[in-house]
Amino acid sequence: GLTSRLQNVFSKLRGKGKVSEDDVNEAMREVRLALLEADVNFKVVKEFIAKVKEKSVGKEVMESFTPGMVIIDIVNKELTELMGGSQAKLAKSNRPPTVVMMAGLQGAGKTTTSAKLAKLLLKGNHRPLLVAGDIYRPAAIKQLQVLGEQIKVPVFTLPEGNSPVEIARQALQHAKDNGNDYLLIDTAGRLHIDEELMEELKQIHEVTKPDEVLLVVDAMTGQDAVNVAESFNEQLTLTGVVLTKLDGDTRGGAALSVKAVTGCPIKFAALGEKIDALEPFHPERMASRILGMGDMLSLIEKAQANIDTEKAKEMERKMRNAEFTFDDFLEQMEQVKKLGPLDQLMDMIPGMGKVKQMKDIKVDEKQMGRVEAIVHSMTKQEKQNPDMINHSRRKRIATGSGTTLADVNRLIKQFDEMRRMMKQFSDMMGPKGKGNKMM
Ligand code: GDP
Ligand code: MG
């Protein structure tokens, strides 16, 4: 993929104490190919390479101590710039409701994204109202209603015979009357852009005067997604793009081209089918993800939002004093699970994505379940003091947890090792530990 190709180019550069203009040219040739292969628009690639080259062959870079690193930094900054520079936030009207209209082709993810966005807004203490504006596919209204029920957000519908324009008009009034501060209008899509579809969207636009017109595009379609964005933008004046299916096998082309080609910032990224899988889009994080530098910022943010800091401090104290028990272990597993699917977490840690690919490591949620079952089969005393668990008790625990003796032995051994390492680690950090905190 793009990331591993870029990493190859950069590891060559990094190894050099001196970088010549030829080295830069050679590296840029490879970066260019990698970007084209990732389905980035060729004009975008051309301009990108020109910019990076211009900045890289300067005297300061060539004569610096770590020219390779400086060039990687230049590429990182330019990639970030290419995707809009800084995060583009969702509009907020000072005369609520803020009207957000979704547009896009059929199957791009409009309905799912509408619900995900409602969930995000709900978390931010807003009162969204979803509007079922796709009346053509029989199951479309139901789909939105089911999602709305799941996240406890009301869904506005009208009986059959009402046009999407009429639905949108009445929904707006309903939101005003009921104090909904965001109106999220799901619309119909087609397989291809056609006049009828555009006409309807324009009418909804005219009636609701949206503060935000978000085009939902499937990142897996690469260049096509960008072409779709261009056509929609000509007719509707988009305010932002939502890239969906970034969890799939996308080559990165859409993410890297859409802003440059249409001038519309990517505002959100969808990374899965689950209702929580929508995130504000951060260009700098996407850039470091593409460069394989992981996404530590997202990880830290997630951890901060989900991990109980008091508990974390208590955990840290226990580790220092080697008082860590199996109860604490379970507790910690719970905290980690709150962060989301494990293999997605792995991707955020620098280098881990690559390791995972290389070794084909499957981070196994089932394995975690087994571990939990084993710990739950221990008595209270045993959890506090695993050293007391003898052979016959281990056999009982295995039976009780539906695992094997080998599983139990392995876990206890790993736990012992972990405790030993924690002890060593905290000794190393000194009594007060000025080293890095765990988070
Ligand atoms: P619409 O026709 O534009 O309203 O598209 P839908 O919201 O109905 O989504 C079409 C399909 O894509 C559904 O099966 C969704 O579950 C799926 N989908 C939407 N967003 C994502 C995403 O970010 N990742 C993945 N893997 N699937 C998605
Ligand atoms: Mg839909």
PDB file of N, CA and C in Angstrom, residues 143-212:
ATOM      1  N   GLN A 143     -35.026   2.165   7.776  1.00  0.00           N
ATOM      2  CA  GLN A 143     -33.600   2.086   8.144  1.00  0.00           C
ATOM      3  C   GLN A 143     -33.226   3.239   9.080  1.00  0.00           C
ATOM      4  N   LEU A 144     -33.677   4.439   8.733  1.00  0.00           N
ATOM      5  CA  LEU A 144     -33.356   5.603   9.559  1.00  0.00           C
ATOM      6  C   LEU A 144     -34.077   5.527  10.902  1.00  0.00           C
ATOM      7  N   GLN A 145     -35.313   5.036  10.868  1.00  0.00           N
ATOM      8  CA  GLN A 145     -36.067   4.921  12.124  1.00  0.00           C
ATOM      9  C   GLN A 145     -35.412   3.942  13.086  1.00  0.00           C
ATOM     10  N   VAL A 146     -34.947   2.841  12.534  1.00  0.00           N
ATOM     11  CA  VAL A 146     -34.284   1.839  13.380  1.00  0.00           C
ATOM     12  C   VAL A 146     -33.025   2.443  14.012  1.00  0.00           C
ATOM     13  N   LEU A 147     -32.248   3.142  13.195  1.00  0.00           N
ATOM     14  CA  LEU A 147     -31.024   3.777  13.712  1.00  0.00           C
ATOM     15  C   LEU A 147     -31.365   4.841  14.761  1.00  0.00           C
ATOM     16  N   GLY A 148     -32.400   5.624  14.462  1.00  0.00           N
ATOM     17  CA  GLY A 148     -32.822   6.668  15.394  1.00  0.00           C
ATOM     18  C   GLY A 148     -33.219   6.090  16.742  1.00  0.00           C
ATOM     19  N   GLU A 149     -33.938   4.991  16.696  1.00  0.00           N
ATOM     20  CA  GLU A 149     -34.367   4.336  17.921  1.00  0.00           C
ATOM     21  C   GLU A 149     -33.171   3.860  18.726  1.00  0.00           C
ATOM     22  N   GLN A 150     -32.211   3.310  17.987  1.00  0.00           N
ATOM     23  CA  GLN A 150     -31.006   2.776  18.611  1.00  0.00           C
ATOM     24  C   GLN A 150     -30.257   3.859  19.387  1.00  0.00           C
ATOM     25  N   ILE A 151     -30.179   5.061  18.841  1.00  0.00           N
ATOM     26  CA  ILE A 151     -29.422   6.125  19.518  1.00  0.00           C
ATOM     27  C   ILE A 151     -30.336   7.106  20.250  1.00  0.00           C
ATOM     28  N   LYS A 152     -31.618   6.830  20.238  1.00  0.00           N
ATOM     29  CA  LYS A 152     -32.606   7.680  20.920  1.00  0.00           C
ATOM     30  C   LYS A 152     -32.598   9.111  20.384  1.00  0.00           C
ATOM     31  N   VAL A 153     -32.668   9.207  19.067  1.00  0.00           N
ATOM     32  CA  VAL A 153     -32.813  10.502  18.416  1.00  0.00           C
ATOM     33  C   VAL A 153     -34.097  10.434  17.593  1.00  0.00           C
ATOM     34  N   PRO A 154     -34.976  11.446  17.725  1.00  0.00           N
ATOM     35  CA  PRO A 154     -36.241  11.400  16.973  1.00  0.00           C
ATOM     36  C   PRO A 154     -36.011  11.485  15.463  1.00  0.00           C
ATOM     37  N   VAL A 155     -36.887  10.804  14.731  1.00  0.00           N
ATOM     38  CA  VAL A 155     -36.813  10.811  13.265  1.00  0.00           C
ATOM     39  C   VAL A 155     -38.119  11.392  12.727  1.00  0.00           C
ATOM     40  N   PHE A 156     -38.000  12.463  11.945  1.00  0.00           N
ATOM     41  CA  PHE A 156     -39.192  13.102  11.391  1.00  0.00           C
ATOM     42  C   PHE A 156     -39.590  12.440  10.075  1.00  0.00           C
ATOM     43  N   THR A 157     -40.852  12.004   9.990  1.00  0.00           N
ATOM     44  CA  THR A 157     -41.362  11.431   8.738  1.00  0.00           C
ATOM     45  C   THR A 157     -42.747  12.024   8.472  1.00  0.00           C
ATOM     46  N   LEU A 158     -43.218  11.875   7.250  1.00  0.00           N
ATOM     47  CA  LEU A 158     -44.601  12.225   6.918  1.00  0.00           C
ATOM     48  C   LEU A 158     -45.223  11.040   6.192  1.00  0.00           C
ATOM     49  N   PRO A 159     -46.563  10.941   6.202  1.00  0.00           N
ATOM     50  CA  PRO A 159     -47.221   9.823   5.516  1.00  0.00           C
ATOM     51  C   PRO A 159     -46.915   9.829   4.024  1.00  0.00           C
ATOM     52  N   GLU A 160     -47.113   8.679   3.421  1.00  0.00           N
ATOM     53  CA  GLU A 160     -46.907   8.517   1.987  1.00  0.00           C
ATOM     54  C   GLU A 160     -47.658   9.584   1.192  1.00  0.00           C
ATOM     55  N   GLY A 161     -47.070   9.992   0.091  1.00  0.00           N
ATOM     56  CA  GLY A 161     -47.723  11.002  -0.723  1.00  0.00           C
ATOM     57  C   GLY A 161     -47.085  12.380  -0.572  1.00  0.00           C
ATOM     58  N   ASN A 162     -46.328  12.565   0.528  1.00  0.00           N
ATOM     59  CA  ASN A 162     -45.617  13.825   0.712  1.00  0.00           C
ATOM     60  C   ASN A 162     -44.266  13.783   0.020  1.00  0.00           C
ATOM     61  N   SER A 163     -43.894  14.873  -0.629  1.00  0.00           N
ATOM     62  CA  SER A 163     -42.601  14.907  -1.321  1.00  0.00           C
ATOM     63  C   SER A 163     -41.484  15.166  -0.311  1.00  0.00           C
ATOM     64  N   PRO A 164     -40.261  14.809  -0.671  1.00  0.00           N
ATOM     65  CA  PRO A 164     -39.119  15.097   0.212  1.00  0.00           C
ATOM     66  C   PRO A 164     -39.011  16.589   0.527  1.00  0.00           C
ATOM     67  N   VAL A 165     -39.387  17.422  -0.416  1.00  0.00           N
ATOM     68  CA  VAL A 165     -39.333  18.864  -0.174  1.00  0.00           C
ATOM     69  C   VAL A 165     -40.325  19.255   0.923  1.00  0.00           C
ATOM     70  N   GLU A 166     -41.508  18.692   0.855  1.00  0.00           N
ATOM     71  CA  GLU A 166     -42.531  18.970   1.867  1.00  0.00           C
ATOM     72  C   GLU A 166     -42.090  18.423   3.232  1.00  0.00           C
ATOM     73  N   ILE A 167     -41.505  17.244   3.211  1.00  0.00           N
ATOM     74  CA  ILE A 167     -41.012  16.644   4.465  1.00  0.00           C
ATOM     75  C   ILE A 167     -39.971  17.558   5.106  1.00  0.00           C
ATOM     76  N   ALA A 168     -39.047  18.044   4.271  1.00  0.00           N
ATOM     77  CA  ALA A 168     -37.980  18.900   4.791  1.00  0.00           C
ATOM     78  C   ALA A 168     -38.558  20.200   5.357  1.00  0.00           C
ATOM     79  N   ARG A 169     -39.531  20.765   4.633  1.00  0.00           N
ATOM     80  CA  ARG A 169     -40.139  22.023   5.079  1.00  0.00           C
ATOM     81  C   ARG A 169     -40.789  21.850   6.457  1.00  0.00           C
ATOM     82  N   GLN A 170     -41.580  20.800   6.583  1.00  0.00           N
ATOM     83  CA  GLN A 170     -42.283  20.587   7.860  1.00  0.00           C
ATOM     84  C   GLN A 170     -41.331  20.186   8.978  1.00  0.00           C
ATOM     85  N   ALA A 171     -40.280  19.475   8.611  1.00  0.00           N
ATOM     86  CA  ALA A 171     -39.294  19.056   9.621  1.00  0.00           C
ATOM     87  C   ALA A 171     -38.613  20.285  10.220  1.00  0.00           C
ATOM     88  N   LEU A 172     -38.317  21.247   9.371  1.00  0.00           N
ATOM     89  CA  LEU A 172     -37.677  22.473   9.843  1.00  0.00           C
ATOM     90  C   LEU A 172     -38.569  23.183  10.867  1.00  0.00           C
ATOM     91  N   GLN A 173     -39.852  23.272  10.552  1.00  0.00           N
ATOM     92  CA  GLN A 173     -40.793  23.902  11.473  1.00  0.00           C
ATOM     93  C   GLN A 173     -40.870  23.113  12.777  1.00  0.00           C
ATOM     94  N   HIS A 174     -40.902  21.787  12.631  1.00  0.00           N
ATOM     95  CA  HIS A 174     -40.972  20.906  13.800  1.00  0.00           C
ATOM     96  C   HIS A 174     -39.767  21.124  14.724  1.00  0.00           C
ATOM     97  N   ALA A 175     -38.579  21.252  14.104  1.00  0.00           N
ATOM     98  CA  ALA A 175     -37.356  21.459  14.892  1.00  0.00           C
ATOM     99  C   ALA A 175     -37.441  22.782  15.648  1.00  0.00           C
ATOM    100  N   LYS A 176     -37.928  23.810  14.960  1.00  0.00           N
ATOM    101  CA  LYS A 176     -38.061  25.126  15.617  1.00  0.00           C
ATOM    102  C   LYS A 176     -39.021  25.043  16.794  1.00  0.00           C
ATOM    103  N   ASP A 177     -40.143  24.368  16.587  1.00  0.00           N
ATOM    104  CA  ASP A 177     -41.158  24.267  17.633  1.00  0.00           C
ATOM    105  C   ASP A 177     -40.696  23.443  18.820  1.00  0.00           C
ATOM    106  N   ASN A 178     -39.809  22.474  18.544  1.00  0.00           N
ATOM    107  CA  ASN A 178     -39.432  21.538  19.605  1.00  0.00           C
ATOM    108  C   ASN A 178     -38.033  21.748  20.177  1.00  0.00           C
ATOM    109  N   GLY A 179     -37.394  22.805  19.762  1.00  0.00           N
ATOM    110  CA  GLY A 179     -36.078  23.117  20.317  1.00  0.00           C
ATOM    111  C   GLY A 179     -34.955  22.189  19.879  1.00  0.00           C
ATOM    112  N   ASN A 180     -35.091  21.604  18.696  1.00  0.00           N
ATOM    113  CA  ASN A 180     -33.961  20.810  18.168  1.00  0.00           C
ATOM    114  C   ASN A 180     -32.951  21.787  17.568  1.00  0.00           C
ATOM    115  N   ASP A 181     -31.706  21.676  17.985  1.00  0.00           N
ATOM    116  CA  ASP A 181     -30.726  22.659  17.501  1.00  0.00           C
ATOM    117  C   ASP A 181     -29.970  22.203  16.253  1.00  0.00           C
ATOM    118  N   TYR A 182     -30.122  20.943  15.884  1.00  0.00           N
ATOM    119  CA  TYR A 182     -29.558  20.471  14.603  1.00  0.00           C
ATOM    120  C   TYR A 182     -30.619  19.691  13.831  1.00  0.00           C
ATOM    121  N   LEU A 183     -30.750  20.015  12.562  1.00  0.00           N
ATOM    122  CA  LEU A 183     -31.670  19.293  11.698  1.00  0.00           C
ATOM    123  C   LEU A 183     -30.828  18.550  10.662  1.00  0.00           C
ATOM    124  N   LEU A 184     -30.887  17.229  10.697  1.00  0.00           N
ATOM    125  CA  LEU A 184     -30.053  16.424   9.800  1.00  0.00           C
ATOM    126  C   LEU A 184     -30.938  15.774   8.743  1.00  0.00           C
ATOM    127  N   ILE A 185     -30.836  16.265   7.515  1.00  0.00           N
ATOM    128  CA  ILE A 185     -31.723  15.783   6.462  1.00  0.00           C
ATOM    129  C   ILE A 185     -31.062  14.705   5.618  1.00  0.00           C
ATOM    130  N   ASP A 186     -31.553  13.490   5.759  1.00  0.00           N
ATOM    131  CA  ASP A 186     -31.095  12.390   4.909  1.00  0.00           C
ATOM    132  C   ASP A 186     -31.845  12.509   3.574  1.00  0.00           C
ATOM    133  N   THR A 187     -31.149  12.309   2.483  1.00  0.00           N
ATOM    134  CA  THR A 187     -31.811  12.429   1.178  1.00  0.00           C
ATOM    135  C   THR A 187     -31.629  11.150   0.364  1.00  0.00           C
ATOM    136  N   ALA A 188     -32.362  11.118  -0.747  1.00  0.00           N
ATOM    137  CA  ALA A 188     -32.251   9.957  -1.629  1.00  0.00           C
ATOM    138  C   ALA A 188     -30.995  10.077  -2.482  1.00  0.00           C
ATOM    139  N   GLY A 189     -30.491   8.934  -2.909  1.00  0.00           N
ATOM    140  CA  GLY A 189     -29.368   8.958  -3.846  1.00  0.00           C
ATOM    141  C   GLY A 189     -29.749   8.174  -5.080  1.00  0.00           C
ATOM    142  N   ARG A 190     -28.949   8.279  -6.098  1.00  0.00           N
ATOM    143  CA  ARG A 190     -29.153   7.457  -7.294  1.00  0.00           C
ATOM    144  C   ARG A 190     -27.843   6.728  -7.532  1.00  0.00           C
ATOM    145  N   LEU A 191     -27.890   5.831  -8.481  1.00  0.00           N
ATOM    146  CA  LEU A 191     -26.639   5.150  -8.825  1.00  0.00           C
ATOM    147  C   LEU A 191     -25.723   6.094  -9.590  1.00  0.00           C
ATOM    148  N   HIS A 192     -26.345   6.994 -10.360  1.00  0.00           N
ATOM    149  CA  HIS A 192     -25.566   8.001 -11.073  1.00  0.00           C
ATOM    150  C   HIS A 192     -26.201   9.353 -10.856  1.00  0.00           C
ATOM    151  N   ILE A 193     -25.416  10.377 -11.064  1.00  0.00           N
ATOM    152  CA  ILE A 193     -25.963  11.721 -10.930  1.00  0.00           C
ATOM    153  C   ILE A 193     -26.940  11.949 -12.068  1.00  0.00           C
ATOM    154  N   ASP A 194     -28.167  12.368 -11.765  1.00  0.00           N
ATOM    155  CA  ASP A 194     -29.080  12.723 -12.847  1.00  0.00           C
ATOM    156  C   ASP A 194     -29.832  13.999 -12.499  1.00  0.00           C
ATOM    157  N   GLU A 195     -30.506  14.544 -13.485  1.00  0.00           N
ATOM    158  CA  GLU A 195     -31.128  15.849 -13.314  1.00  0.00           C
ATOM    159  C   GLU A 195     -32.240  15.844 -12.277  1.00  0.00           C
ATOM    160  N   GLU A 196     -33.012  14.756 -12.295  1.00  0.00           N
ATOM    161  CA  GLU A 196     -34.129  14.669 -11.368  1.00  0.00           C
ATOM    162  C   GLU A 196     -33.645  14.742  -9.918  1.00  0.00           C
ATOM    163  N   LEU A 197     -32.595  13.976  -9.651  1.00  0.00           N
ATOM    164  CA  LEU A 197     -32.016  13.966  -8.309  1.00  0.00           C
ATOM    165  C   LEU A 197     -31.538  15.364  -7.922  1.00  0.00           C
ATOM    166  N   MET A 198     -30.799  15.995  -8.831  1.00  0.00           N
ATOM    167  CA  MET A 198     -30.259  17.315  -8.542  1.00  0.00           C
ATOM    168  C   MET A 198     -31.376  18.334  -8.305  1.00  0.00           C
ATOM    169  N   GLU A 199     -32.420  18.218  -9.113  1.00  0.00           N
ATOM    170  CA  GLU A 199     -33.542  19.149  -8.990  1.00  0.00           C
ATOM    171  C   GLU A 199     -34.175  19.039  -7.597  1.00  0.00           C
ATOM    172  N   GLU A 200     -34.360  17.802  -7.161  1.00  0.00           N
ATOM    173  CA  GLU A 200     -34.951  17.604  -5.843  1.00  0.00           C
ATOM    174  C   GLU A 200     -34.053  18.171  -4.735  1.00  0.00           C
ATOM    175  N   LEU A 201     -32.763  17.901  -4.855  1.00  0.00           N
ATOM    176  CA  LEU A 201     -31.826  18.391  -3.839  1.00  0.00           C
ATOM    177  C   LEU A 201     -31.827  19.926  -3.812  1.00  0.00           C
ATOM    178  N   LYS A 202     -31.894  20.511  -4.997  1.00  0.00           N
ATOM    179  CA  LYS A 202     -31.908  21.978  -5.071  1.00  0.00           C
ATOM    180  C   LYS A 202     -33.152  22.542  -4.398  1.00  0.00           C
ATOM    181  N   GLN A 203     -34.275  21.854  -4.587  1.00  0.00           N
ATOM    182  CA  GLN A 203     -35.515  22.337  -3.965  1.00  0.00           C
ATOM    183  C   GLN A 203     -35.455  22.226  -2.441  1.00  0.00           C
ATOM    184  N   ILE A 204     -34.912  21.104  -1.970  1.00  0.00           N
ATOM    185  CA  ILE A 204     -34.763  20.952  -0.511  1.00  0.00           C
ATOM    186  C   ILE A 204     -33.858  22.066   0.014  1.00  0.00           C
ATOM    187  N   HIS A 205     -32.833  22.344  -0.764  1.00  0.00           N
ATOM    188  CA  HIS A 205     -31.876  23.402  -0.418  1.00  0.00           C
ATOM    189  C   HIS A 205     -32.587  24.745  -0.296  1.00  0.00           C
ATOM    190  N   GLU A 206     -33.435  25.023  -1.276  1.00  0.00           N
ATOM    191  CA  GLU A 206     -34.111  26.304  -1.308  1.00  0.00           C
ATOM    192  C   GLU A 206     -35.059  26.474  -0.118  1.00  0.00           C
ATOM    193  N   VAL A 207     -35.728  25.395   0.227  1.00  0.00           N
ATOM    194  CA  VAL A 207     -36.719  25.457   1.292  1.00  0.00           C
ATOM    195  C   VAL A 207     -36.077  25.531   2.685  1.00  0.00           C
ATOM    196  N   THR A 208     -34.945  24.833   2.871  1.00  0.00           N
ATOM    197  CA  THR A 208     -34.375  24.748   4.219  1.00  0.00           C
ATOM    198  C   THR A 208     -33.170  25.647   4.422  1.00  0.00           C
ATOM    199  N   LYS A 209     -32.626  26.204   3.341  1.00  0.00           N
ATOM    200  CA  LYS A 209     -31.427  27.056   3.424  1.00  0.00           C
ATOM    201  C   LYS A 209     -30.384  26.467   4.371  1.00  0.00           C
ATOM    202  N   PRO A 210     -29.832  25.323   4.009  1.00  0.00           N
ATOM    203  CA  PRO A 210     -28.917  24.631   4.936  1.00  0.00           C
ATOM    204  C   PRO A 210     -27.643  25.424   5.233  1.00  0.00           C
ATOM    205  N   ASP A 211     -27.187  25.293   6.461  1.00  0.00           N
ATOM    206  CA  ASP A 211     -25.913  25.890   6.850  1.00  0.00           C
ATOM    207  C   ASP A 211     -24.771  25.008   6.385  1.00  0.00           C
ATOM    208  N   GLU A 212     -25.109  23.766   6.122  1.00  0.00           N
ATOM    209  CA  GLU A 212     -24.083  22.782   5.793  1.00  0.00           C
ATOM    210  C   GLU A 212     -24.650  21.816   4.765  1.00  0.00           C
TER     211      GLU A 212
END
